[in-house]
Amino acid sequence: MSVPKSLAIIAGAGPGTGAAIARAFASKGFAVALLARTASNLATLESEISQSGGTAASFPTDLTQPRALQETFKSIQAKFPESQLKVAVFNLNTRWTVKPFLELQEEEFNGVVQGQIGSAFRFSQLALKDLKKEGGTLIFTGATAATRGSAKFAALATASFAVRALSQSLAREFQPQGVHVAHAIIDGIIDTERAQAITGSSVSAATGERLDPSEIAKAFVYLHEQAPSAWTHELDLRPSKGKW
Amino acid sequence: MSVPKSLAIIAGAGPGTGAAIARAFASKGFAVALLARTASNLATLESEISQSGGTAASFPTDLTQPRALQETFKSIQAKFPESQLKVAVFNLNTRWTVKPFLELQEEEFNGVVQGQIGSAFRFSQLALKDLKKEGGTLIFTGATAATRGSAKFAALATASFAVRALSQSLAREFQPQGVHVAHAIIDGIIDTERAQAITGSSVSAATGERLDPSEIAKAFVYLHEQAPSAWTHELDLRPSKGKW
Amino acid sequence: MSVPKSLAIIAGAGPGTGAAIARAFASKGFAVALLARTASNLATLESEISQSGGTAASFPTDLTQPRALQETFKSIQAKFPESQLKVAVFNLNTRWTVKPFLELQEEEFNGVVQGQIGSAFRFSQLALKDLKKEGGTLIFTGATAATRGSAKFAALATASFAVRALSQSLAREFQPQGVHVAHAIIDGIIDTERAQAITGSSVSAATGERLDPSEIAKAFVYLHEQAPSAWTHELDLRPSKGKW
Amino acid sequence: MSVPKSLAIIAGAGPGTGAAIARAFASKGFAVALLARTASNLATLESEISQSGGTAASFPTDLTQPRALQETFKSIQAKFPESQLKVAVFNLNTRWTVKPFLELQEEEFNGVVQGQIGSAFRFSQLALKDLKKEGGTLIFTGATAATRGSAKFAALATASFAVRALSQSLAREFQPQGVHVAHAIIDGIIDTERAQAITGSSVSAATGERLDPSEIAKAFVYLHEQAPSAWTHELDLRPSKGKW
């Protein structure tokens, strides 16, 4: 089987949304580079995609580590030397806790905020250098916290507003150069195995109570497939029964 | 040929965006009801859709007239008694002029503002009654003026903010009831014949300098095809080279 | 006693916020023209202001009636021929009801929406013609509904978004010409007699649970007193304990 | 002369806006703690305030250094042991450059982004602990870049969005506890000595072409003086002739 000509990098390909996005682009014929911290998760996903006839490779890495990402991009190129980067997705999940502001340790705050911003910065620079060559799409996964700073959500809101700012600034700079930059606001609970375990699995995504990761992934594919005459920079995605 | 089971009503099916949206839903197998003021334009579009194997019918009407729309909905039902309304698009174009506020006559201001708001209100009520039955999608075409009130754009901004407010309010009320309500912000010059005539046709939509009506139409079809677990209420659409 | 050189027109000077704004400008030495529907309320307010040493005159009028406002402006000028308009406040309260959209009659919707928009349009035109002469301030009282379209709030949201659009558009056109145009977002329950009657008067504005009309009024005076080198177009006002 | 009972800390009291804010609170009878990097500037300002009969003390410090601020707060308390913190202003100016994103070094980006966010976080925690005791006001100086990510402004936009997120989150958490948290969007060129040197001083702030620092400062004093029944979280400030 020949290697696909188009490459998609999914930064944050853990179980849930990231994995669904990876599957979606693989099924569209992209070689998919899977980046996340936990090697075993990536291996499972890689194997699943391969068995479905797709092309994927795992690159276990901690995106928040300043030097790691540049090495990873080199490894990706070494793995897929004939493929051109067309899609780059920044989907980093950082653990955070709802917590009174005065109880928040600086390390914890930085872990979320600098973790998100630093990795978004580095990922964007590395991806844009490649995406500029033939055009392509850079998508950031955002959240409700990107538009509203709620009480006890200081770390998440700060990180999410910041990533949204970066995505807007990049859209305005790089869209005229042929790179579509989009920001997806995921507004609601995603129906992951973890959410099912916590809440009981009786409520299914099909009822419009939770976000189905594979439907989020379809939106990302749609964004990439938009023609340059009508690009979307920002869209929201929420379950039909979600409160907002 | 059997009549399609699903019906789409395009309120504002004039040349350009409205016609493109009509074509797009017709090609997806919808019976399409075409509403606009100029009968001859509708006849041309209806004939074009029919020749492509689609199903369409024209309903010439002035959407801004309070009583006209109710009659039109009855005529549509009489024409397509077996079809269920699944998609309703509000795409009214009102003529307006960039004009210093103190030179704006009240009639002119009302023509734009009450024209838009009144017809959006009536269209929404009539469409939602039907859309609620089996679920469906109500889409409003909006503009940059829906998020920014510029100097000398008082009438357009007032109308556009108002329609956006209506669409948000309806989304929050009807999405839990199964009707997807979306607002598309069209940000840029649409590549219509009129725009080509004014500016010279040398600049093509393919270069990302203008919005291609058929690409806008694809976004509307996409919105309808989203699953209830990940509905978009608002997205922007602009050419890659557009300033914003 | 000499008549003040500066005139403030309060369109919507009914009990509560409007009356408080009138009192505040009167105490700053403005002649205050009081506009509202109920003559008896205005008479009480006028008398109260006069007894405090201020200058006020009542102009009972229905702001939503197309022709009424022009006559009222003539009457104001006849009453205060030596005073120059410096402050114009649009503070129209329209009765509206939280109501499912499909139960909303067109007359009711129009009553709120066209009532607000039409009177805002006419008031703005008449006021700006005078305010332009020597500079001054035009302030619109807005609400949370100006930034968020909630379920069952279609009429209020549509009207409030529209007025905000108008105020933005006017700010961008008239501020360079010397007229400060501001939009105040009142976010919360105002501590009026009516609110006290409904909820019981035990909760006082001083605790930060409700908005005190006289504190809102101070903000309006502050906006007028800003120097042209640092004008505020929009501010929010809410009680410290308000949820938002 | 007795030491004032109320203390204001101005974090970022350099020439221009910060100095003007310090002067404004000093003239209202606050003891003012002046924080900035350059000791000589602070000394000049402190001396100027003292000669006007005010109370001020200089605390030269680099706000972006993690440990510095805690020491500074201790020094402030040692200097003004009888004064209660009532006003805390975060007005950090970071040098940044309009620069294509791909030319931005990570150190430079971090200098702006982590510099702003980290110091805003630490300053907020230290200030809120004191402000909670008797109530008070925490104000963040923001910019247009807090609401719009422009091309080549990635660092400034990212930092400014982030600080705005923090301020919103803190307002929602601490306002019910009696601390007023506000975010001022300064939209335009401030008429500092530096701006005058760059552009020639012929254009004066009085004409509404630039922001006068002392008028910005009045807005900060106004925010502090608002009663809890009508607090403003966000306002914009721009010169009357500013484009926006």
Short mmCIF file of C-alpha atoms in Angstrom, two decimals, chain A residues 66 99-107 109-110 113-114 117-118 120-122 124-126 128-129 132 145-155 157-159 161-166 168-170 172-174, chain D residues 66 99-107 109-110 113-114 117-118 120-122 124-126 128-129 132 145-155 157-159 161-166 168-170 172-174:
data_model
loop_
_atom_site.label_atom_id
_atom_site.label_comp_id
_atom_site.label_asym_id
_atom_site.label_seq_id
_atom_site.Cartn_x
_atom_site.Cartn_y
_atom_site.Cartn_z
CA PRO A 66 9.70 23.09 25.15
CA LYS A 99 -10.95 25.61 42.59
CA PRO A 100 -11.24 28.87 44.53
CA PHE A 101 -8.66 31.26 43.13
CA LEU A 102 -6.87 31.78 46.41
CA GLU A 103 -6.30 28.03 46.76
CA LEU A 104 -4.70 27.77 43.34
CA GLN A 105 -0.97 27.14 43.51
CA GLU A 106 1.14 28.97 40.99
CA GLU A 107 2.56 25.67 39.73
CA PHE A 109 -2.03 27.54 37.35
CA ASN A 110 1.12 27.56 35.23
CA VAL A 113 -1.91 28.07 31.35
CA GLN A 114 1.71 27.88 30.25
CA ILE A 117 -0.07 28.49 25.56
CA GLY A 118 3.49 27.29 25.20
CA ALA A 120 0.07 26.03 21.16
CA PHE A 121 2.80 28.53 20.27
CA ARG A 122 5.40 25.90 19.41
CA SER A 124 1.66 26.58 15.53
CA GLN A 125 5.11 27.70 14.48
CA LEU A 126 6.24 24.23 13.45
CA LEU A 128 2.61 26.76 9.89
CA LYS A 129 6.07 26.49 8.37
CA LYS A 132 2.39 27.42 4.16
CA ALA A 145 -14.12 28.90 28.76
CA ALA A 146 -12.58 30.65 25.73
CA THR A 147 -15.41 33.18 25.72
CA ARG A 148 -16.39 33.39 29.38
CA GLY A 149 -14.31 33.55 32.53
CA SER A 150 -16.36 31.80 35.19
CA ALA A 151 -15.78 31.82 38.94
CA LYS A 152 -13.23 29.20 40.03
CA PHE A 153 -12.27 28.55 36.40
CA ALA A 154 -9.41 31.06 36.34
CA ALA A 155 -6.77 28.68 34.98
CA ALA A 157 -10.38 30.49 31.17
CA THR A 158 -6.98 32.14 31.05
CA ALA A 159 -5.56 29.32 28.94
CA PHE A 161 -8.90 32.86 26.01
CA ALA A 162 -5.18 32.87 25.22
CA VAL A 163 -5.40 30.05 22.69
CA ARG A 164 -8.38 31.76 21.07
CA ALA A 165 -6.36 34.98 20.78
CA LEU A 166 -3.52 33.11 19.16
CA GLN A 168 -7.46 34.75 15.70
CA SER A 169 -4.13 36.40 15.23
CA LEU A 170 -2.87 33.51 13.12
CA ARG A 172 -5.64 37.08 10.16
CA GLU A 173 -1.97 36.63 9.29
CA PHE A 174 -1.96 33.28 7.51
CA PRO D 66 8.07 34.98 40.51
CA LYS D 99 6.23 40.98 14.07
CA PRO D 100 5.35 38.16 11.66
CA PHE D 101 4.50 35.12 13.75
CA LEU D 102 7.18 32.89 12.26
CA GLU D 103 9.87 35.42 13.19
CA LEU D 104 8.78 35.49 16.81
CA GLN D 105 11.26 33.78 19.12
CA GLU D 106 9.77 31.70 21.90
CA GLU D 107 11.68 33.75 24.47
CA PHE D 109 6.68 35.52 23.04
CA ASN D 110 7.05 34.16 26.57
CA VAL D 113 2.76 36.40 27.53
CA GLN D 114 4.13 34.72 30.63
CA ILE D 117 -0.03 36.36 32.94
CA GLY D 118 2.34 35.29 35.66
CA ALA D 120 -1.24 39.21 36.92
CA PHE D 121 -1.76 35.89 38.68
CA ARG D 122 0.62 36.61 41.54
CA SER D 124 -4.15 39.16 42.01
CA GLN D 125 -3.59 36.52 44.67
CA LEU D 126 -1.61 38.82 46.94
CA LEU D 128 -7.19 39.77 46.83
CA LYS D 129 -6.12 38.31 50.15
CA LYS D 132 -11.21 40.70 50.88
CA ALA D 145 -5.86 43.44 21.82
CA ALA D 146 -7.90 41.88 24.64
CA THR D 147 -10.91 41.56 22.33
CA ARG D 148 -9.31 41.13 18.91
CA GLY D 149 -6.34 39.05 17.77
CA SER D 150 -4.79 41.00 14.91
CA ALA D 151 -2.21 39.77 12.43
CA LYS D 152 1.35 40.08 13.77
CA PHE D 153 0.02 40.88 17.25
CA ALA D 154 0.06 37.26 18.47
CA ALA D 155 2.01 37.91 21.67
CA ALA D 157 -3.29 39.48 21.90
CA THR D 158 -2.51 36.24 23.70
CA ALA D 159 -1.40 38.11 26.82
CA PHE D 161 -7.03 37.95 26.16
CA ALA D 162 -5.53 35.97 29.04
CA VAL D 163 -5.56 38.89 31.48
CA ARG D 164 -9.14 39.66 30.49
CA ALA D 165 -10.11 36.04 31.19
CA LEU D 166 -8.49 36.24 34.59
CA GLN D 168 -13.68 38.04 34.41
CA SER D 169 -13.13 34.92 36.42
CA LEU D 170 -12.07 36.92 39.46
CA ARG D 172 -17.45 36.43 39.18
CA GLU D 173 -15.76 34.86 42.18
CA PHE D 174 -14.89 37.88 44.32
#
